[in-house]
Amino acid sequence: IPAAAPPPRPKPASPAAAQPVLPRPGSMPLIDRLARLRLPGWVVGILVVLGLVATADAVVAAYYHDRVYPGVTVAGHNLGGTRLSDLPSLLRQQLPDTPVKLVIGLTSYSFKPSELGAQFNVNSLAEQAAAQGRSNPVALAGVLSALWSAPLQPDYQITDATLDDLLDHLLHQEDHAAVNARPIIVGTVPLVMSEKAGQSLDRTKLRSSLLIALRNGQKVTVSATKLTPAIAASSYQADAEDAQAKIGLSLTLKIKTKTVAVAPADIASWLSFGDPGSGAALNAAAVGAYLNGVPGTFDRPAAQAALMAAIQAKQTLVYEAVTKRNVTVPNAAPATPAPLSYGYCLATKGNVPAAQAAALAAKAAATLSSASGWGLGGRLLLAPAATDCNFTLWLATPASLVDFNPACTGHTTCQAGNNVIISTSAWATVPTAWKGTLTDYQAELINHETGHWLGFDHTPCAQIHPGGNVNAPINQPTITVSGCSPQWYPIPADTQGDKILTGF
């Protein structure tokens, strides 16, 4: 019986199998571990991306924990990466003093906030810049939010007292009461001063608009309430014609052998105007005062009645006075009509030297109060006003004339609404065509544009005094054209020169 075969001996383990398993070169423990979990590939991909995002988020959070997130801008300056502790000083250096623009009606006002005493609220702006994007707990999401955010707007701080001063200034220049048309008689010429529209501003609305302009650094338009005059110049047209017909009457008094012709200027001085449509009224006392001054022995009350009846009927008169006894008119007094009054403000626009502004104030006071100028022999009163001015007289830099009205562009003087504007270039220099002095020319500038505001326009000389008749009616008398001047104009015609000048 054969012997049994011995059991097989176990093979010794190979050296390689006895070593620990090491990762292959280039492999990742995380990926290998995920692979051992036998997860789908797309899940592994998502987990890897999340891991990378978490790592990046940690890096961003660490770097920007004391810095401004990228994309945060203020007034065009990118503050991204700025240390939070450096923000206030950096903002003080970089924030511009950008002018803000306020438009009231047709007039534009532009000023730097610093000129108003306004200052940036730097601390508030630094806090806003630091907080931009940090409401999101994920740093990367906060960065994206900051990159897409709107630029921060500088916020100004201005004291209530300074703001109230500015509002007072703007209201003083822009609030104008409406003015009704008013008739007057200058010499022997009836004139109707045109009506003037006014405007009113709401102080609360103006204040709010100004603060918006400061806060947003943008142009803000403020609407004004238009004030319409109750009486237009056309309402007095018939009254002016009635006065002209009465002034042109031929009235003669015969006192024994003496003949007295009543002058048109005397008739004009007896007339006055009331409500539109009431005609030119006679002042009986003024007629009596005239007759009391006529020498001779005659019944003056009877002559007074005859003159007044003829004038009221617009009929010529040759009156033979009763000379049996000398009788005067009781309670007779010369006519002293009250002047029509307008007030004006004074203002400057642009970089106007203080000396020029002072010169304008002095020259305007002298020119506009002159009896031989627009004072019209005392019938018109133009005086500087502290409040409720009817128009504003400006001295402005040439570039700023457009701010009053686009139509003023390129002109040396301009009248726009209730603004009478003279450029500094015209104020300081006499044009070649001018034959007079600089002071005469400055008076011309003031009178010319003020005349436009009063309602007068350019008219050929032949229409001022047709045929040399100074008593002819004037509907739109000239201020001055081609050396022609109305008799009340303060500058002699021979010193005016050619008035068709650029800018007029």
Coordinates of C-alpha atoms in Angstrom, one line a residue:
I1 CA 0.0 0.0 0.0
P2 CA 1.6 3.1 -1.1
A3 CA 2.4 5.7 1.6
A4 CA 0.1 8.9 1.8
A5 CA 1.5 12.1 0.1
P6 CA 2.6 14.8 2.6
P7 CA 0.4 18.0 2.7
P8 CA 1.6 20.9 0.6
R9 CA 3.7 23.5 2.4
P10 CA 2.5 27.1 2.1
K11 CA 4.4 29.4 -0.2
P12 CA 6.3 32.2 1.5
A13 CA 4.8 35.6 0.9
S14 CA 6.4 37.7 -1.8
P15 CA 8.3 40.8 -0.6
A16 CA 6.0 43.1 -2.5
A17 CA 2.9 41.7 -0.9
A18 CA 4.3 42.2 2.5
Q19 CA 4.6 46.1 1.9
P20 CA 1.8 48.5 2.7
V21 CA -0.3 49.8 -0.2
L22 CA 0.8 53.4 -1.3
P23 CA -1.1 55.7 -3.6
R24 CA 0.0 55.8 -7.1
P25 CA 2.0 58.8 -8.2
G26 CA -0.3 61.8 -9.1
S27 CA -3.4 60.4 -7.4
M28 CA -5.4 62.3 -4.6
P29 CA -6.3 60.7 -1.3
L30 CA -9.7 62.4 -1.4
I31 CA -10.5 61.2 -4.9
D32 CA -9.2 57.7 -4.1
R33 CA -11.4 57.7 -1.0
L34 CA -14.4 58.9 -3.0
A35 CA -13.6 56.2 -5.5
R36 CA -13.6 53.5 -2.8
L37 CA -17.1 54.8 -1.9
R38 CA -18.0 53.8 -5.5
L39 CA -20.0 57.2 -6.0
P40 CA -21.2 58.2 -9.4
G41 CA -18.7 60.4 -11.3
W42 CA -20.9 63.5 -11.4
V43 CA -21.3 63.5 -7.7
V44 CA -17.6 63.3 -7.3
G45 CA -17.2 66.3 -9.6
I46 CA -19.6 68.4 -7.6
L47 CA -17.9 67.6 -4.4
V48 CA -14.5 68.5 -5.9
V49 CA -15.9 71.9 -7.1
L50 CA -17.4 72.6 -3.8
G51 CA -14.1 71.9 -2.2
L52 CA -12.3 74.3 -4.5
V53 CA -15.0 77.0 -3.9
A54 CA -14.7 76.6 -0.2
T55 CA -10.9 77.0 -0.4
A56 CA -11.2 80.1 -2.6
D57 CA -13.9 81.6 -0.3
A58 CA -11.6 81.1 2.7
V59 CA -8.7 82.8 0.8
V60 CA -11.0 85.8 -0.2
A61 CA -12.4 86.1 3.3
A62 CA -8.9 86.1 4.8
Y63 CA -7.6 88.7 2.4
Y64 CA -10.6 91.1 2.5
H65 CA -11.5 90.8 6.1
D66 CA -10.0 94.3 6.7
R67 CA -10.3 95.6 3.1
V68 CA -13.0 97.0 0.8
Y69 CA -14.4 94.4 -1.6
P70 CA -13.4 94.9 -5.3
G71 CA -15.8 96.9 -7.5
V72 CA -16.8 99.4 -4.8
T73 CA -16.6 102.9 -6.4
V74 CA -17.2 106.4 -5.2
A75 CA -17.3 109.4 -7.6
G76 CA -15.4 107.3 -10.2
H77 CA -12.7 106.1 -7.8
N78 CA -12.4 102.3 -7.3
L79 CA -11.8 101.6 -3.6
G80 CA -11.4 97.9 -4.0
G81 CA -8.6 96.5 -1.8
T82 CA -8.3 99.6 0.3
R83 CA -7.7 98.9 3.9
L84 CA -10.7 99.9 6.0
S85 CA -8.6 102.0 8.3
D86 CA -7.3 104.0 5.3
L87 CA -10.7 104.8 3.8
P88 CA -11.5 108.1 5.6
S89 CA -8.2 109.8 4.6
L90 CA -8.4 108.4 1.1
L91 CA -11.9 109.7 0.6
R92 CA -11.0 113.1 1.8
Q93 CA -8.2 113.3 -0.8
Q94 CA -10.1 111.8 -3.8
L95 CA -13.6 113.1 -3.5
P96 CA -14.0 116.0 -6.0
D97 CA -15.8 119.3 -5.3
T98 CA -18.0 118.7 -8.3
P99 CA -20.4 121.6 -9.1
V100 CA -24.1 120.9 -8.8
K101 CA -26.6 122.5 -11.1
L102 CA -30.0 123.9 -10.1
V103 CA -32.4 125.0 -12.9
I104 CA -35.2 127.5 -12.0
G105 CA -37.4 128.3 -15.0
L106 CA -34.9 129.2 -17.7
T107 CA -32.1 130.2 -15.3
S108 CA -29.4 127.7 -14.4
Y109 CA -27.4 128.0 -11.2
S110 CA -24.1 126.1 -10.8
F111 CA -22.0 126.1 -7.7
K112 CA -19.5 123.9 -5.9
P113 CA -20.7 122.4 -2.6
S114 CA -17.6 123.9 -0.8
E115 CA -18.8 127.3 -1.8
L116 CA -22.0 126.6 0.2
G117 CA -20.0 125.4 3.2
A118 CA -21.1 121.9 2.4
Q119 CA -18.7 119.0 3.5
F120 CA -18.7 115.3 2.7
N121 CA -19.9 113.0 5.3
V122 CA -16.7 111.0 5.0
N123 CA -17.4 108.6 7.9
S124 CA -20.8 107.7 6.6
L125 CA -19.4 107.1 3.1
A126 CA -16.5 105.0 4.5
E127 CA -19.1 102.9 6.4
Q128 CA -21.1 102.3 3.3
A129 CA -18.0 101.4 1.3
A130 CA -16.9 98.9 4.0
A131 CA -20.3 97.3 4.2
Q132 CA -20.8 96.9 0.5
G133 CA -21.2 93.2 -0.2
R134 CA -20.8 92.0 3.4
S135 CA -24.4 91.3 4.0
N136 CA -23.8 87.9 2.3
P137 CA -22.0 85.4 4.6
V138 CA -20.2 83.9 1.6
A139 CA -17.2 86.0 0.8
L140 CA -17.2 85.1 -2.9
A141 CA -20.9 86.0 -3.2
G142 CA -20.2 89.3 -1.4
V143 CA -17.5 90.1 -4.0
L144 CA -19.8 89.4 -6.9
S145 CA -22.5 91.6 -5.2
A146 CA -20.0 94.5 -4.8
L147 CA -18.9 94.2 -8.4
W148 CA -22.4 94.6 -9.7
S149 CA -23.5 97.3 -7.2
A150 CA -24.2 100.9 -8.2
P151 CA -21.5 103.5 -7.4
L152 CA -21.9 105.1 -4.0
Q153 CA -22.9 108.7 -4.0
P154 CA -21.1 111.2 -1.7
D155 CA -23.3 112.6 0.9
Y156 CA -22.9 116.3 1.9
Q157 CA -23.5 117.9 5.2
I158 CA -24.6 121.5 5.2
T159 CA -25.8 123.5 8.2
D160 CA -29.4 124.7 8.3
A161 CA -28.2 128.3 8.6
T162 CA -26.1 128.1 5.5
L163 CA -28.9 126.4 3.6
D164 CA -31.4 129.0 4.6
D165 CA -29.1 131.8 3.5
L166 CA -28.8 130.2 0.1
L167 CA -32.6 129.8 -0.2
D168 CA -33.1 133.4 0.8
H169 CA -30.6 134.4 -2.0
L170 CA -32.3 132.3 -4.6
L171 CA -35.8 133.4 -3.7
H172 CA -34.7 137.0 -3.7
Q173 CA -33.5 136.7 -7.3
E174 CA -36.2 134.4 -8.7
D175 CA -39.4 135.4 -6.9
H176 CA -40.9 138.2 -9.0
A177 CA -44.4 139.6 -8.5
A178 CA -46.5 140.0 -11.6
V179 CA -46.8 143.6 -12.7
N180 CA -49.9 145.0 -14.5
A181 CA -49.6 147.2 -17.5
R182 CA -49.7 150.9 -16.6
P183 CA -50.1 154.0 -18.7
I184 CA -48.2 157.2 -18.3
I185 CA -47.7 160.4 -20.2
V186 CA -44.1 161.4 -20.9
G187 CA -43.9 165.0 -22.1
T188 CA -46.6 165.0 -24.7
V189 CA -46.5 161.2 -25.4
P190 CA -48.8 158.7 -23.8
L191 CA -47.0 155.4 -23.2
V192 CA -48.2 152.1 -21.9
M193 CA -45.6 150.2 -19.8
S194 CA -46.1 146.5 -20.7
E195 CA -47.4 144.0 -18.2
K196 CA -44.8 141.7 -16.7
A197 CA -45.4 138.0 -15.8
G198 CA -44.0 137.0 -12.4
Q199 CA -43.1 133.7 -10.8
S200 CA -43.2 132.2 -7.3
L201 CA -41.1 129.4 -5.8
D202 CA -42.1 127.1 -3.0
R203 CA -39.4 127.3 -0.4
T204 CA -39.9 123.8 0.9
K205 CA -39.7 122.4 -2.7
L206 CA -36.6 124.5 -3.5
R207 CA -34.9 123.2 -0.3
S208 CA -35.7 119.6 -1.1
S209 CA -34.4 120.0 -4.7
L210 CA -31.2 121.6 -3.5
L211 CA -30.5 118.7 -1.1
I212 CA -31.2 116.2 -3.9
A213 CA -28.7 118.1 -6.1
L214 CA -26.1 118.0 -3.4
R215 CA -26.7 114.3 -2.6
N216 CA -26.7 113.0 -6.1
G217 CA -24.4 115.5 -7.8
Q218 CA -26.9 115.9 -10.6
K219 CA -28.9 118.6 -12.3
V220 CA -32.2 119.3 -10.7
T221 CA -35.0 121.3 -12.2
V222 CA -37.3 123.3 -10.0
S223 CA -40.6 124.3 -11.3
A224 CA -41.9 127.8 -10.6
T225 CA -45.5 128.9 -10.4
K226 CA -46.1 131.5 -13.1
L227 CA -47.9 134.6 -12.0
T228 CA -50.1 136.2 -14.7
P229 CA -50.8 140.0 -14.7
A230 CA -54.4 140.9 -14.4
I231 CA -54.1 143.9 -16.9
A232 CA -52.4 143.7 -20.3
A233 CA -51.0 146.6 -22.2
S234 CA -53.7 146.1 -24.9
S235 CA -56.3 147.0 -22.2
Y236 CA -55.0 150.6 -22.2
Q237 CA -54.7 151.1 -25.9
A238 CA -57.9 153.0 -26.2
D239 CA -57.0 155.1 -23.2
A240 CA -53.7 156.1 -24.7
E241 CA -55.4 157.1 -28.0
D242 CA -57.9 159.1 -26.0
A243 CA -55.1 161.0 -24.3
Q244 CA -53.2 161.6 -27.5
A245 CA -56.3 163.1 -29.1
K246 CA -56.8 165.4 -26.2
I247 CA -53.2 166.5 -26.1
G248 CA -53.3 167.4 -29.8
L249 CA -56.3 169.7 -29.5
S250 CA -56.0 173.4 -30.4
L251 CA -57.2 175.5 -27.5
T252 CA -57.0 179.3 -27.5
L253 CA -58.0 181.9 -24.9
K254 CA -58.7 185.5 -25.9
I255 CA -58.3 187.9 -23.0
K256 CA -59.2 191.4 -24.3
T257 CA -56.5 192.0 -26.9
K258 CA -54.2 189.2 -25.7
T259 CA -54.3 185.6 -27.2
V260 CA -53.1 182.6 -25.2
A261 CA -52.5 179.3 -26.9
V262 CA -52.6 176.3 -24.5
A263 CA -49.5 174.2 -25.1
P264 CA -49.8 170.4 -25.7
A265 CA -47.5 169.9 -22.7
D266 CA -49.9 171.8 -20.5
I267 CA -52.8 169.7 -21.6
A268 CA -50.8 166.5 -21.0
S269 CA -50.0 167.6 -17.5
W270 CA -53.7 167.8 -16.7
L271 CA -54.4 164.2 -17.7
S272 CA -54.2 161.0 -15.8
F273 CA -55.3 157.4 -16.2
G274 CA -57.6 155.3 -14.1
D275 CA -58.9 151.8 -14.8
P276 CA -58.6 150.4 -18.3
G277 CA -61.3 151.8 -20.6
S278 CA -62.0 154.9 -18.5
G279 CA -60.0 157.2 -20.8
A280 CA -57.7 160.0 -19.9
A281 CA -59.3 161.9 -17.0
L282 CA -58.9 165.6 -16.5
N283 CA -57.6 167.1 -13.3
A284 CA -59.8 170.2 -12.7
A285 CA -57.5 171.6 -10.0
A286 CA -54.5 171.4 -12.4
V287 CA -56.5 173.3 -15.1
G288 CA -57.4 175.9 -12.5
A289 CA -53.8 176.2 -11.4
Y290 CA -52.8 176.9 -15.0
L291 CA -55.5 179.6 -15.5
N292 CA -54.6 181.2 -12.2
G293 CA -51.1 181.6 -13.6
V294 CA -52.3 183.4 -16.8
P295 CA -52.0 187.1 -16.3
G296 CA -54.9 189.5 -16.9
T297 CA -58.3 190.3 -15.6
F298 CA -60.9 187.6 -16.5
D299 CA -63.3 185.1 -15.1
R300 CA -61.1 182.0 -14.6
P301 CA -63.7 179.5 -13.3
A302 CA -65.7 180.2 -16.5
A303 CA -62.6 179.7 -18.6
Q304 CA -61.9 176.5 -16.7
A305 CA -65.3 175.1 -17.5
A306 CA -65.0 176.0 -21.1
L307 CA -61.6 174.4 -21.5
M308 CA -62.6 171.2 -19.7
A309 CA -65.8 170.8 -21.8
A310 CA -63.8 171.2 -25.0
I311 CA -61.2 168.7 -23.9
Q312 CA -63.8 166.2 -22.8
A313 CA -65.5 166.5 -26.2
K314 CA -62.2 166.5 -28.0
Q315 CA -63.1 169.7 -29.8
T316 CA -61.0 172.7 -30.8
L317 CA -61.7 175.8 -28.8
V318 CA -61.4 179.6 -29.2
Y319 CA -62.7 181.1 -26.0
E320 CA -63.3 184.8 -25.4
A321 CA -62.9 185.2 -21.7
V322 CA -65.2 187.3 -19.6
T323 CA -63.1 190.3 -18.6
K324 CA -65.6 192.4 -16.5
R325 CA -64.1 191.1 -13.2
N326 CA -61.1 189.3 -12.1
V327 CA -61.9 185.9 -10.5
T328 CA -59.5 183.1 -9.6
V329 CA -60.2 179.4 -9.3
P330 CA -60.4 178.3 -5.6
N331 CA -58.4 175.3 -4.4
A332 CA -56.5 175.1 -7.6
A333 CA -53.1 173.2 -7.5
P334 CA -50.7 172.0 -10.1
A335 CA -50.8 168.3 -11.1
T336 CA -48.2 166.1 -9.4
P337 CA -48.9 162.6 -10.7
A338 CA -47.3 159.8 -8.6
P339 CA -44.5 158.0 -10.5
L340 CA -44.8 154.4 -11.5
S341 CA -42.4 152.4 -9.4
Y342 CA -40.4 149.3 -10.2
G343 CA -37.8 147.6 -7.9
Y344 CA -34.7 145.7 -9.1
C345 CA -32.3 143.3 -7.5
L346 CA -28.6 143.2 -8.2
A347 CA -26.7 139.9 -8.8
T348 CA -23.6 138.4 -10.4
K349 CA -23.0 135.1 -12.2
G350 CA -19.7 133.5 -12.7
N351 CA -16.3 134.7 -11.5
V352 CA -17.2 138.5 -11.4
P353 CA -14.7 140.7 -9.7
A354 CA -16.1 142.4 -6.6
A355 CA -15.0 145.8 -7.9
Q356 CA -17.1 145.4 -11.1
A357 CA -20.1 144.3 -9.1
A358 CA -19.8 147.4 -6.9
A359 CA -19.4 149.6 -10.0
L360 CA -22.6 148.1 -11.6
A361 CA -24.5 148.9 -8.4
A362 CA -23.4 152.5 -8.4
K363 CA -23.8 153.0 -12.1
A364 CA -27.3 151.4 -12.1
A365 CA -28.5 153.6 -9.3
A366 CA -27.3 156.7 -11.1
T367 CA -28.5 155.7 -14.5
L368 CA -31.9 154.3 -13.7
S369 CA -32.8 157.2 -11.4
S370 CA -31.8 159.8 -13.9
A371 CA -34.7 162.1 -14.8
S372 CA -33.4 162.2 -18.4
G373 CA -33.1 158.5 -18.6
W374 CA -35.8 155.9 -17.9
G375 CA -36.8 158.1 -15.0
L376 CA -38.8 159.8 -17.8
G377 CA -38.8 163.2 -16.1
G378 CA -39.9 161.8 -12.7
R379 CA -42.8 159.7 -14.1
L380 CA -41.0 156.4 -13.6
L381 CA -39.1 155.3 -10.5
L382 CA -36.6 152.5 -10.8
A383 CA -34.8 151.7 -7.5
P384 CA -32.9 148.9 -6.0
A385 CA -35.0 146.7 -3.8
A386 CA -34.2 144.4 -0.9
T387 CA -37.3 142.2 -1.4
D388 CA -40.0 141.7 -4.0
C389 CA -38.0 143.0 -6.9
N390 CA -39.6 143.2 -10.3
F391 CA -36.5 142.3 -12.2
T392 CA -32.9 141.4 -11.5
L393 CA -29.9 143.2 -13.0
W394 CA -27.0 140.8 -13.5
L395 CA -23.3 141.2 -14.3
A396 CA -22.3 137.9 -15.7
T397 CA -19.3 136.3 -17.4
P398 CA -19.8 135.8 -21.1
A399 CA -19.9 132.0 -20.9
S400 CA -22.7 132.1 -18.3
L401 CA -25.2 134.1 -20.4
V402 CA -26.5 130.9 -21.9
D403 CA -27.6 129.9 -18.4
F404 CA -30.3 132.5 -18.6
N405 CA -31.7 131.5 -21.9
P406 CA -30.2 129.7 -25.0
A407 CA -31.2 132.7 -27.0
C408 CA -28.6 134.8 -25.0
T409 CA -25.7 132.7 -26.4
G410 CA -23.1 134.9 -28.0
H411 CA -24.6 138.2 -26.9
T412 CA -23.0 140.8 -24.8
T413 CA -26.3 141.9 -23.2
C414 CA -29.6 140.1 -23.0
Q415 CA -33.0 140.4 -21.5
A416 CA -34.6 137.1 -20.5
G417 CA -37.9 137.2 -18.6
N418 CA -37.3 139.2 -15.5
N419 CA -33.5 139.0 -15.9
V420 CA -31.5 141.9 -17.4
I421 CA -28.0 140.7 -18.1
I422 CA -24.8 142.5 -19.0
S423 CA -21.6 140.5 -19.7
T424 CA -18.3 141.5 -18.0
S425 CA -16.6 141.7 -21.4
A426 CA -19.0 144.5 -22.5
W427 CA -18.9 146.2 -19.2
A428 CA -15.1 146.6 -19.3
T429 CA -14.5 147.6 -22.9
V430 CA -15.8 150.3 -25.2
P431 CA -16.6 148.9 -28.8
T432 CA -14.9 150.6 -31.7
A433 CA -18.1 152.1 -33.1
W434 CA -18.8 153.9 -29.8
K435 CA -17.9 157.5 -29.8
G436 CA -18.5 158.3 -26.2
T437 CA -16.7 157.4 -22.9
L438 CA -16.8 154.0 -21.1
T439 CA -19.1 155.4 -18.4
D440 CA -21.5 156.6 -21.1
Y441 CA -21.3 153.1 -22.7
Q442 CA -22.0 151.4 -19.3
A443 CA -25.1 153.7 -18.9
E444 CA -26.1 152.6 -22.4
L445 CA -25.8 148.9 -21.6
I446 CA -28.0 149.3 -18.5
N447 CA -30.6 151.5 -20.2
H448 CA -30.8 149.3 -23.4
E449 CA -31.7 146.1 -21.7
T450 CA -33.8 147.7 -19.0
G451 CA -35.7 149.4 -21.8
H452 CA -36.4 145.9 -23.3
W453 CA -37.7 144.7 -19.9
L454 CA -40.0 147.8 -19.7
G455 CA -41.5 146.6 -23.0
F456 CA -39.8 148.8 -25.6
D457 CA -38.3 147.4 -28.8
H458 CA -36.1 148.7 -31.7
T459 CA -38.0 151.0 -34.0
P460 CA -36.7 153.1 -36.9
C461 CA -36.3 156.8 -36.2
A462 CA -39.0 157.8 -38.7
Q463 CA -41.6 156.0 -36.5
I464 CA -40.5 157.8 -33.3
H465 CA -41.2 161.3 -34.5
P466 CA -42.9 161.0 -37.9
G467 CA -42.3 164.1 -39.9
G468 CA -40.5 165.7 -36.9
N469 CA -43.8 165.8 -35.0
V470 CA -42.8 165.1 -31.4
N471 CA -46.4 164.8 -30.4
A472 CA -47.0 161.7 -32.6
P473 CA -48.2 158.7 -30.6
I474 CA -45.7 155.9 -29.9
N475 CA -46.8 152.3 -29.6
Q476 CA -43.3 150.7 -29.4
P477 CA -40.7 153.5 -29.0
T478 CA -37.1 152.7 -29.7
I479 CA -34.4 152.6 -27.1
T480 CA -31.8 153.7 -29.6
V481 CA -31.0 152.6 -33.1
S482 CA -28.4 154.1 -35.5
G483 CA -27.8 157.2 -33.5
C484 CA -31.5 158.0 -33.1
S485 CA -32.6 158.6 -29.6
P486 CA -35.9 159.5 -27.9
Q487 CA -35.8 162.9 -26.2
W488 CA -35.6 161.4 -22.7
Y489 CA -32.6 159.3 -23.5
P490 CA -29.7 160.4 -21.2
I491 CA -26.8 160.1 -23.7
P492 CA -26.7 162.7 -26.5
A493 CA -27.3 161.2 -29.9
D494 CA -24.1 162.5 -31.4
T495 CA -22.0 160.5 -28.9
Q496 CA -23.8 157.2 -29.4
G497 CA -22.4 156.3 -32.8
D498 CA -23.7 153.3 -34.8
K499 CA -25.9 151.3 -32.5
I500 CA -26.2 148.2 -34.7
L501 CA -23.5 146.5 -32.7
T502 CA -22.8 142.8 -32.2
G503 CA -24.6 141.6 -29.2
F504 CA -27.3 144.2 -29.1

